[in-house]
Tab-separated table of C-alpha atoms in Angstrom:
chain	number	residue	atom	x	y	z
A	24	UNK	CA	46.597	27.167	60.669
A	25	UNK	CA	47.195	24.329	63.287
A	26	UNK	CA	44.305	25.455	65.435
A	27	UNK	CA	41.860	25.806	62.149
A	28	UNK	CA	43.742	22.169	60.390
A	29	UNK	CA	43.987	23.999	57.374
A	30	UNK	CA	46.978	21.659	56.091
A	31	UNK	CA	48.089	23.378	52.873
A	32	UNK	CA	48.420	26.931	55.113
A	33	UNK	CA	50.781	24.709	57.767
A	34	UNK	CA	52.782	23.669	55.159
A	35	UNK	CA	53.292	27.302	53.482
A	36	UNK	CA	54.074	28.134	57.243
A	37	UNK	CA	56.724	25.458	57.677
A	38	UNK	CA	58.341	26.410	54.294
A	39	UNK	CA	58.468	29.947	55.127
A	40	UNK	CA	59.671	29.493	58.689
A	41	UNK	CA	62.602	27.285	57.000
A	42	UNK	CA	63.802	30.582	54.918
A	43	UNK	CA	63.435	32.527	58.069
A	44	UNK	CA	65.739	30.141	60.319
A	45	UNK	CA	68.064	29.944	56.731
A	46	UNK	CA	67.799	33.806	57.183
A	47	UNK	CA	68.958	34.108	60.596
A	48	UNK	CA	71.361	31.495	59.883
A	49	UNK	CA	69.786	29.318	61.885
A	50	UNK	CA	70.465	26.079	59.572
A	51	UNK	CA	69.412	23.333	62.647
A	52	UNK	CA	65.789	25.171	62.699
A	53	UNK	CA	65.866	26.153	59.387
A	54	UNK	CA	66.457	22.101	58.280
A	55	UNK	CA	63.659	21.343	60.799
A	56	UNK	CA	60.890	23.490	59.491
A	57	UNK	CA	61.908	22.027	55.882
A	58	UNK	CA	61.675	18.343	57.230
A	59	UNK	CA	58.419	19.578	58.768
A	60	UNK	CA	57.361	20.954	55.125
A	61	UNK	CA	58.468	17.876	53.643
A	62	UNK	CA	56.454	15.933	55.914
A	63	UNK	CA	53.272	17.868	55.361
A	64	UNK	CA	53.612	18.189	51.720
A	65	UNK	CA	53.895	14.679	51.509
A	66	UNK	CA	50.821	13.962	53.740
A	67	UNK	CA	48.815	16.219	51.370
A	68	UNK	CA	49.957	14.492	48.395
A	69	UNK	CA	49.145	11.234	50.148
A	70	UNK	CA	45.562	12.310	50.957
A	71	UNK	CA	44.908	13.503	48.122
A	72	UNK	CA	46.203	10.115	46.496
A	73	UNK	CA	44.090	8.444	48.695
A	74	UNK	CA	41.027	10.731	47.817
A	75	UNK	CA	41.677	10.310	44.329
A	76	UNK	CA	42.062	6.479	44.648
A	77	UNK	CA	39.057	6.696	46.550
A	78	UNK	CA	37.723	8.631	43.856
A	79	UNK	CA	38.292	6.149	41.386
A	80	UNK	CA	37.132	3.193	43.416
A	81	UNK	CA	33.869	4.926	43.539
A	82	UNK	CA	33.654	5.762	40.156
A	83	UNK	CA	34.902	2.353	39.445
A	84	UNK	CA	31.620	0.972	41.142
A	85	UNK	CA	29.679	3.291	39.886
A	86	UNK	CA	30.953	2.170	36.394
A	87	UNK	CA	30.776	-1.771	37.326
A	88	UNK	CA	27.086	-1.236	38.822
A	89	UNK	CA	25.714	0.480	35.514
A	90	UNK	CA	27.230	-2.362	33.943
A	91	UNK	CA	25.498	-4.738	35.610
A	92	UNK	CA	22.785	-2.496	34.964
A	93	UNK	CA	22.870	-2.851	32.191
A	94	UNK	CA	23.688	-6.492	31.786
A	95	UNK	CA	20.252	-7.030	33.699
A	96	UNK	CA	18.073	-5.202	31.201
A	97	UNK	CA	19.715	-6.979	28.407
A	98	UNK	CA	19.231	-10.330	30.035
A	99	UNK	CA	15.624	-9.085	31.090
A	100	UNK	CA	15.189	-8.380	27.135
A	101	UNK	CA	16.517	-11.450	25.974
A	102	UNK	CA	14.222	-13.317	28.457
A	103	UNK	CA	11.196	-11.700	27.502
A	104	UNK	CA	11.989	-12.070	23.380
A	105	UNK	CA	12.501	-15.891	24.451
A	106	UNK	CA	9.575	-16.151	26.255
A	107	UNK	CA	7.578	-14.253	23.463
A	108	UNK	CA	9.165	-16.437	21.334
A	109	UNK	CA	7.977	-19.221	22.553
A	110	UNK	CA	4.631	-17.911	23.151
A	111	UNK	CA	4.405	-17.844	19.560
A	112	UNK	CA	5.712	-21.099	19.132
A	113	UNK	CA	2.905	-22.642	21.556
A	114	UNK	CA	0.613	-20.731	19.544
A	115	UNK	CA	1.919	-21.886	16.377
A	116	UNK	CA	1.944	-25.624	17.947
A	117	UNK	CA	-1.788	-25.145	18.789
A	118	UNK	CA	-3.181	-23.701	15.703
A	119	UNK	CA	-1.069	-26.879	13.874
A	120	UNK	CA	-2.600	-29.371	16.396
A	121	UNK	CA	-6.174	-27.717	15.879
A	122	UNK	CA	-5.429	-28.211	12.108
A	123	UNK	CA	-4.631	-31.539	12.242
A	124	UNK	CA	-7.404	-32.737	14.435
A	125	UNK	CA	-9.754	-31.055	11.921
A	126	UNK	CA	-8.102	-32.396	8.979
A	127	UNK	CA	-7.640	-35.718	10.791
A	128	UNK	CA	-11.710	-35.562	11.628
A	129	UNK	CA	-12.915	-34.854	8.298
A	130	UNK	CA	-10.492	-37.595	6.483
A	131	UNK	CA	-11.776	-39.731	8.963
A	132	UNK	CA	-15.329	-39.133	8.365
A	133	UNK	CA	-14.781	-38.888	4.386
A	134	UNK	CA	-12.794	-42.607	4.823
A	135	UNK	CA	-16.299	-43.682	6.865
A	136	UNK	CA	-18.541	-42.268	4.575
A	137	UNK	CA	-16.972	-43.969	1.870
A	138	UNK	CA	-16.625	-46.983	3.482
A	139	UNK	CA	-20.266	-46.859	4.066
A	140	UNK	CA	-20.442	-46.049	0.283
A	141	UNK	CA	-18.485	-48.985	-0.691
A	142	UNK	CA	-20.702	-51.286	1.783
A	143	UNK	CA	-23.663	-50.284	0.455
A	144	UNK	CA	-22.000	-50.942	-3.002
A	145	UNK	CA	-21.315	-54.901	-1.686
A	146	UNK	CA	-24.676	-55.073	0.051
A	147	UNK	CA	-26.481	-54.092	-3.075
A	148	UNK	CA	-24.317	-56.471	-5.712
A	149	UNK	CA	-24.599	-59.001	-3.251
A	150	UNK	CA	-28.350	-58.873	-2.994
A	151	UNK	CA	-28.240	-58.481	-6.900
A	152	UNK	CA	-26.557	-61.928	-6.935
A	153	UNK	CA	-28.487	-63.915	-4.374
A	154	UNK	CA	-31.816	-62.221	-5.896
A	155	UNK	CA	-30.456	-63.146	-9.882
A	156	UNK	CA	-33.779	-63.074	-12.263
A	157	UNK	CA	-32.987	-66.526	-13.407
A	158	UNK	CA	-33.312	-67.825	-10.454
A	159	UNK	CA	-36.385	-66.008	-9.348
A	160	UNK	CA	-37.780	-66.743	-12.874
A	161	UNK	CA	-36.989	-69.959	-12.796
A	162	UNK	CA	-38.543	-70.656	-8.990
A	163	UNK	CA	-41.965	-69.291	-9.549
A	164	UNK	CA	-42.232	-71.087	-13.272
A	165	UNK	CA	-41.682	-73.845	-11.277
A	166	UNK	CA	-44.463	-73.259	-8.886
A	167	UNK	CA	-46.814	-72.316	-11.558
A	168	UNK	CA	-46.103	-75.962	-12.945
A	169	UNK	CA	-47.509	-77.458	-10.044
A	170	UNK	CA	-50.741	-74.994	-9.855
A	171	UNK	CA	-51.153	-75.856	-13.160
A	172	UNK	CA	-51.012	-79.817	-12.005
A	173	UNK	CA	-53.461	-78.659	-9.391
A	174	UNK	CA	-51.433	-79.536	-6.649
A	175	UNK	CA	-51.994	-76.914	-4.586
A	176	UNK	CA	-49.961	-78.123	-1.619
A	177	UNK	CA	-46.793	-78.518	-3.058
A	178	UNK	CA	-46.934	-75.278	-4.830
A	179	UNK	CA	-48.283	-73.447	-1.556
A	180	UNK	CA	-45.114	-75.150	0.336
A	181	UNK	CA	-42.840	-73.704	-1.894
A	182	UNK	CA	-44.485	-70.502	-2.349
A	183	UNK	CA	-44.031	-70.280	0.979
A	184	UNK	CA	-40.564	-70.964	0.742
A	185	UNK	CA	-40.017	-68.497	-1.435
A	186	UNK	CA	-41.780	-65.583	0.291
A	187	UNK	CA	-39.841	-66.599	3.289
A	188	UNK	CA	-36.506	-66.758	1.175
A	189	UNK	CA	-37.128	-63.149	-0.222
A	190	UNK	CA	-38.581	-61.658	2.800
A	191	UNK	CA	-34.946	-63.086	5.289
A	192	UNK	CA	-32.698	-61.752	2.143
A	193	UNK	CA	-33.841	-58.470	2.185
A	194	UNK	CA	-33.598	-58.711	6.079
A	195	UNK	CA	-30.605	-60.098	6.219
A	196	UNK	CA	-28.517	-58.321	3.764
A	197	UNK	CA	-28.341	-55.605	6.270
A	198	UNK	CA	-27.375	-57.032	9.211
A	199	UNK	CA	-23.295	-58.245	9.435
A	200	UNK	CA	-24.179	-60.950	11.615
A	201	UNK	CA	-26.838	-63.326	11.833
A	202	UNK	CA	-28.128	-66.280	14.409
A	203	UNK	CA	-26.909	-70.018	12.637
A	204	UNK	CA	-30.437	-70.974	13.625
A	205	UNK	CA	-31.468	-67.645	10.985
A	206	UNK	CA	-28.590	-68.918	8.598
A	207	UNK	CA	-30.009	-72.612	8.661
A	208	UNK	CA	-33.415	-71.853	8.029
A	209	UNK	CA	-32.312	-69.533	5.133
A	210	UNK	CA	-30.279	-72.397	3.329
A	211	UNK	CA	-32.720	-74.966	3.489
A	212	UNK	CA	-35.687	-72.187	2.071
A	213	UNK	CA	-33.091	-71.974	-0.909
A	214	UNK	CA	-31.948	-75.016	-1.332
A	215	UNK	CA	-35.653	-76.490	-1.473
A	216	UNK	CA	-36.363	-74.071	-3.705
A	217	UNK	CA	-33.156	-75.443	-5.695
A	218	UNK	CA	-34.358	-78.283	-6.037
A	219	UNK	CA	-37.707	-77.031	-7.339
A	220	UNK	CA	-36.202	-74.990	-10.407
A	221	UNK	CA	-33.122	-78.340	-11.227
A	222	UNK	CA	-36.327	-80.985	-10.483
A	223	UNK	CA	-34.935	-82.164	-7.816
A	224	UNK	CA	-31.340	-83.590	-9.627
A	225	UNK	CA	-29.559	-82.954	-6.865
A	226	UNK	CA	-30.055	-83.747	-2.609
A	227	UNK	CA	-28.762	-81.656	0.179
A	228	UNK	CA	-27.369	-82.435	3.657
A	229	UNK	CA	-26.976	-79.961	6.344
A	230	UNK	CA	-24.901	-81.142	9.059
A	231	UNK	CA	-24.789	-79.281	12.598
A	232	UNK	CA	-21.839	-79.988	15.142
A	233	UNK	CA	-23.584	-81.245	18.694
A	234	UNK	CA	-21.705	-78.470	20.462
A	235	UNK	CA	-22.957	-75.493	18.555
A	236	UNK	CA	-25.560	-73.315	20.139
A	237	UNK	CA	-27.307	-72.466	16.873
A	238	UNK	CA	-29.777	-69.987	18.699
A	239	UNK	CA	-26.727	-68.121	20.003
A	240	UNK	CA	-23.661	-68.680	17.398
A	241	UNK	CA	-23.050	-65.870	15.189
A	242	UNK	CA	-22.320	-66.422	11.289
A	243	UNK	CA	-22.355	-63.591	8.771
A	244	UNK	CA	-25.799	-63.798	6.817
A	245	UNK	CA	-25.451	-66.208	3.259
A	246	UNK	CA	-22.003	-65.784	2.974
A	247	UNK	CA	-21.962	-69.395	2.001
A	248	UNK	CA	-24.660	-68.623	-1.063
A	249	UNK	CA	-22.547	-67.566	-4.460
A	250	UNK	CA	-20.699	-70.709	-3.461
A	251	UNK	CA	-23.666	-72.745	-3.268
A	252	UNK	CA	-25.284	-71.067	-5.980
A	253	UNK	CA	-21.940	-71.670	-8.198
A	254	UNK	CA	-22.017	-75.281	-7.006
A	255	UNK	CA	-25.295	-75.669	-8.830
A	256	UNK	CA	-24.618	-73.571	-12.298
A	257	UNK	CA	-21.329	-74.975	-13.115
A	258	UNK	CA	-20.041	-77.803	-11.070
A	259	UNK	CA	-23.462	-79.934	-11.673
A	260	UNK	CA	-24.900	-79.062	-14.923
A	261	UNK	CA	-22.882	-81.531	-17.169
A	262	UNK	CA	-23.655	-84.310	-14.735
A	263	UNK	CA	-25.469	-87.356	-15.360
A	264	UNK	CA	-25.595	-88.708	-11.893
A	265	UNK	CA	-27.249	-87.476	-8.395
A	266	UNK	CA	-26.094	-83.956	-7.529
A	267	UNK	CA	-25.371	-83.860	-3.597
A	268	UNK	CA	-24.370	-80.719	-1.570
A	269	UNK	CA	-23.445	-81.014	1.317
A	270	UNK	CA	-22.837	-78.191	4.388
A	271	UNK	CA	-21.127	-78.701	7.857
A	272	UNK	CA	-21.102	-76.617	10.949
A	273	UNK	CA	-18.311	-77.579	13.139
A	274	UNK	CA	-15.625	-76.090	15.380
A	275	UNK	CA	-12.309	-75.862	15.434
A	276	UNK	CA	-9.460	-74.352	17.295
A	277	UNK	CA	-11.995	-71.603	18.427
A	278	UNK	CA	-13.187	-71.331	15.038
A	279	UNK	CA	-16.596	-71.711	13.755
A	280	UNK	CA	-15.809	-73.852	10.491
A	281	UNK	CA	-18.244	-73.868	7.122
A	282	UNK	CA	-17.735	-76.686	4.704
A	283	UNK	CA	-19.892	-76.618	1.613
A	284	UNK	CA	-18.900	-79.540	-0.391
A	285	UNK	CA	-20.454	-80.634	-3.742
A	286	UNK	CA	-20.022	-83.816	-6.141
A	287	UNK	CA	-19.850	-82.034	-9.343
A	288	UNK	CA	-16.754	-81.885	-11.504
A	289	UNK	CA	-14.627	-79.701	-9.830
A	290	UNK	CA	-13.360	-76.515	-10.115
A	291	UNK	CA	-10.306	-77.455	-12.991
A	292	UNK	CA	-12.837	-79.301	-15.104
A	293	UNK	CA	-15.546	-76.862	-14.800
A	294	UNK	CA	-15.409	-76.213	-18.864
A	295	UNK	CA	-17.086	-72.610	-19.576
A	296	UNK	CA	-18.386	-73.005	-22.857
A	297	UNK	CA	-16.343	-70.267	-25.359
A	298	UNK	CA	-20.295	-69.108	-26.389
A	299	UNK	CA	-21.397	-68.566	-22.339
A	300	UNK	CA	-18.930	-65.975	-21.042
A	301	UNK	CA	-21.546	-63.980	-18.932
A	302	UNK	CA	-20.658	-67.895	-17.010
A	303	UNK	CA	-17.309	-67.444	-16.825
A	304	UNK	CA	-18.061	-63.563	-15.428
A	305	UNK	CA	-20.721	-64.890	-12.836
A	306	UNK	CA	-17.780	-67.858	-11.645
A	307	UNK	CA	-15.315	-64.403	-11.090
A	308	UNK	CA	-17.777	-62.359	-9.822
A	309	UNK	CA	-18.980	-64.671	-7.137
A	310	UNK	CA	-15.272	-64.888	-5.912
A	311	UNK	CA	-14.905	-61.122	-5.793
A	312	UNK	CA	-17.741	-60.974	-3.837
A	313	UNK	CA	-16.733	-62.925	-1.577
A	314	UNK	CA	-13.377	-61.649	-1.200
A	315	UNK	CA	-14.696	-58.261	-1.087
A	316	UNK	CA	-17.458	-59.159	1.717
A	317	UNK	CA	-14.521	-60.800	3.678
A	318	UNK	CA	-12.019	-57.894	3.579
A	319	UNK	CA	-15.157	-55.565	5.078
A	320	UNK	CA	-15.725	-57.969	8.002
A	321	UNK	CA	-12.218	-58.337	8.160
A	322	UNK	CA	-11.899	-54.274	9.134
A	323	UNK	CA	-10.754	-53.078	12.348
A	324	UNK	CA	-10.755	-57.483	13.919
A	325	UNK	CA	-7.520	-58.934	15.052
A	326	UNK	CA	-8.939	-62.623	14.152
A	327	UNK	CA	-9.880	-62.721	10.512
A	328	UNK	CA	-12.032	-64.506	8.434
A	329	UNK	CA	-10.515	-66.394	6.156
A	330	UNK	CA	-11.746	-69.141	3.160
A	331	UNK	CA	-10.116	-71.679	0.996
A	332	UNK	CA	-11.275	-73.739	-2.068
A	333	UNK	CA	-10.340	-76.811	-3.505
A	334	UNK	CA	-11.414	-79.510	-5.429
A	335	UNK	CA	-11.889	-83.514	-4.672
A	336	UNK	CA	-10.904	-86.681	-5.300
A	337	UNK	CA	-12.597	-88.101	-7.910
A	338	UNK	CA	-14.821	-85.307	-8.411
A	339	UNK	CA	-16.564	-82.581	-6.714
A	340	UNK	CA	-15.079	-78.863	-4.649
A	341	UNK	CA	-14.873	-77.985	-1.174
A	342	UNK	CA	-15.149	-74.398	-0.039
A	343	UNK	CA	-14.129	-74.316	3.367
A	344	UNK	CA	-14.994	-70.425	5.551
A	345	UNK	CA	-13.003	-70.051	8.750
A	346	UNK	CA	-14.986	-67.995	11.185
A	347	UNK	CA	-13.843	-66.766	14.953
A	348	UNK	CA	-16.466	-68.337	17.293
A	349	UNK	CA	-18.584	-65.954	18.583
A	350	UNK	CA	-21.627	-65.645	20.482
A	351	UNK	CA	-24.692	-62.981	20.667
């Protein structure tokens, strides 16, 4: 058993050999071959501790690796639901932006169109009240009179006038800004023919600050009209003295200022008779129109354009329009 190292034969051996020397009464080599037995029996049990620690170290690590295993697929499945989740949340987050660009496009397009709508609204009242039948009645009955006197050139003049006055409205009108050379020419066309239809009761002054560039200057087209035009109607109709209107360009602070100023009675004392309120309605109206042009040139500009009215000492109202300077 020795020369093979079968252990568990050596250790029968030794046993046996102890009851032998026990036999023979040989205690000294009979206690020998036991301490022998002892020796091997415990070296067996120690290996095979050793094995079966061994043993259960391995399948320890076997167990801890599978583990870990396993761990790593469940972390490998919790990445890839958080990465599909947030797949789907970029997907979600792009199909919302998409939406809101397309919703954002087509309220901004509605807003222009009816902005555009509401412009064409103004442009249209506004060329309603500039072109009022009265007034065109009123200018070519006048210019009849004088073909009737036979004076052809006087009627011819203002004929001319007129044409030119109806011809740089309908022009105009369109355009938000306008040469002051264009917006000069335009007020004295209608304020000679003014003068025409009221027989010339009233005289006009247009006054142009030295430093203006009126060829390059930029003025939004007969904004100063329904002022003008309300000047005439209501401030000077109950007078019984020479009408004067009169209109400044100047500058100011960066701003191009309009003063129309009139000598009538003034705003407060501007009696609409209880009979006339289609007066009283024109008055309003002119203001809204105003205020309503103003708020659309107004859109989208940091410096706005602002106007102020009140009336003078003794009699007569100034409408003053604050304009930022600019140039073509």
């Amino acid at each position: 058993s020795r020369e093979v190292g079968i252990a568990v034969n050596m250790k029968q051996s030794y046993l046996l050999m102890s009851k032998v020397f026990k036999a023979k009464k040989d205690y000294k080599g009979s206690l020998e071959m036991y301490e022998k037995y002892i020796m091997m029996n415990d070296s067996l049990k120690n290996d095979e501790m050793q094995k079966l620690t061994l043993k259960k170290e391995y399948e320890y690590e076997n167990e801890k690796k599978e583990q870990e295993n396993r761990l790593l697929s469940q972390q490998n499945q919790i990445q890839q639901l958080e990465l599909s989740q947030k797949q789907y949340m970029l997907y979600a987050l792009a199909i919302a932006f998409l939406l809101v660009i397309l919703v954002s496009f087509f309220l901004i397009r509605q807003t222009r169109i009816l902005n555009r709508q509401k412009t064409m609204k103004l442009e249209q009242r506004l060329l309603r009240s500039q072109m009022n039948p009265h007034f065109i009645f009123n200018s070519l009955t006048a210019i009849q009179s004088f073909v009737y006197k036979n004076d052809p050139k006087t009627s011819g003049k203002y004929l001319s006038s007129f044409a030119r006055l109806v011809r740089a409205i309908l022009e105009n009108s369109r355009d938000e800004y306008i040469t002051l050379s264009k917006e000069i020419q335009w007020l004295e066309n209608y304020l000679n023919l003014q003068q025409l239809r009221f027989d010339h009761k009233f005289e006009y002054v247009i006054n142009t600050d030295e430093s203006l560039d009126v060829d390059s200057t930029l003025i939004p087209p007969m904004l100063s009209q329904p002022v003008i035009e309300n000047a005439l109607e209501h401030g000077m109709n109950t007078i019984d003295y020479k009408g004067l209107i009169e209109i400044d360009f100047t500058v100011e602070n960066g701003n191009l200022m309009v003063k129309v100023k009139d000598n009538g009675v003034g705003i407060s004392s501007a009696a609409i008779p209880v009979n006339e309120p289609e007066k009283e309605q024109h008055v309003s109206l002119a203001t809204t129109i105003i205020k309503e042009r103003l708020r659309l040139l107004n859109r989208r500009k940091f410096r706005k354009i602002s106007f102020s009215i009140d009336d003078l000492k003794p009699s007569g109202t100034m409408v003053v329009f604050s304009i930022p300077l600019q140039n073509r």
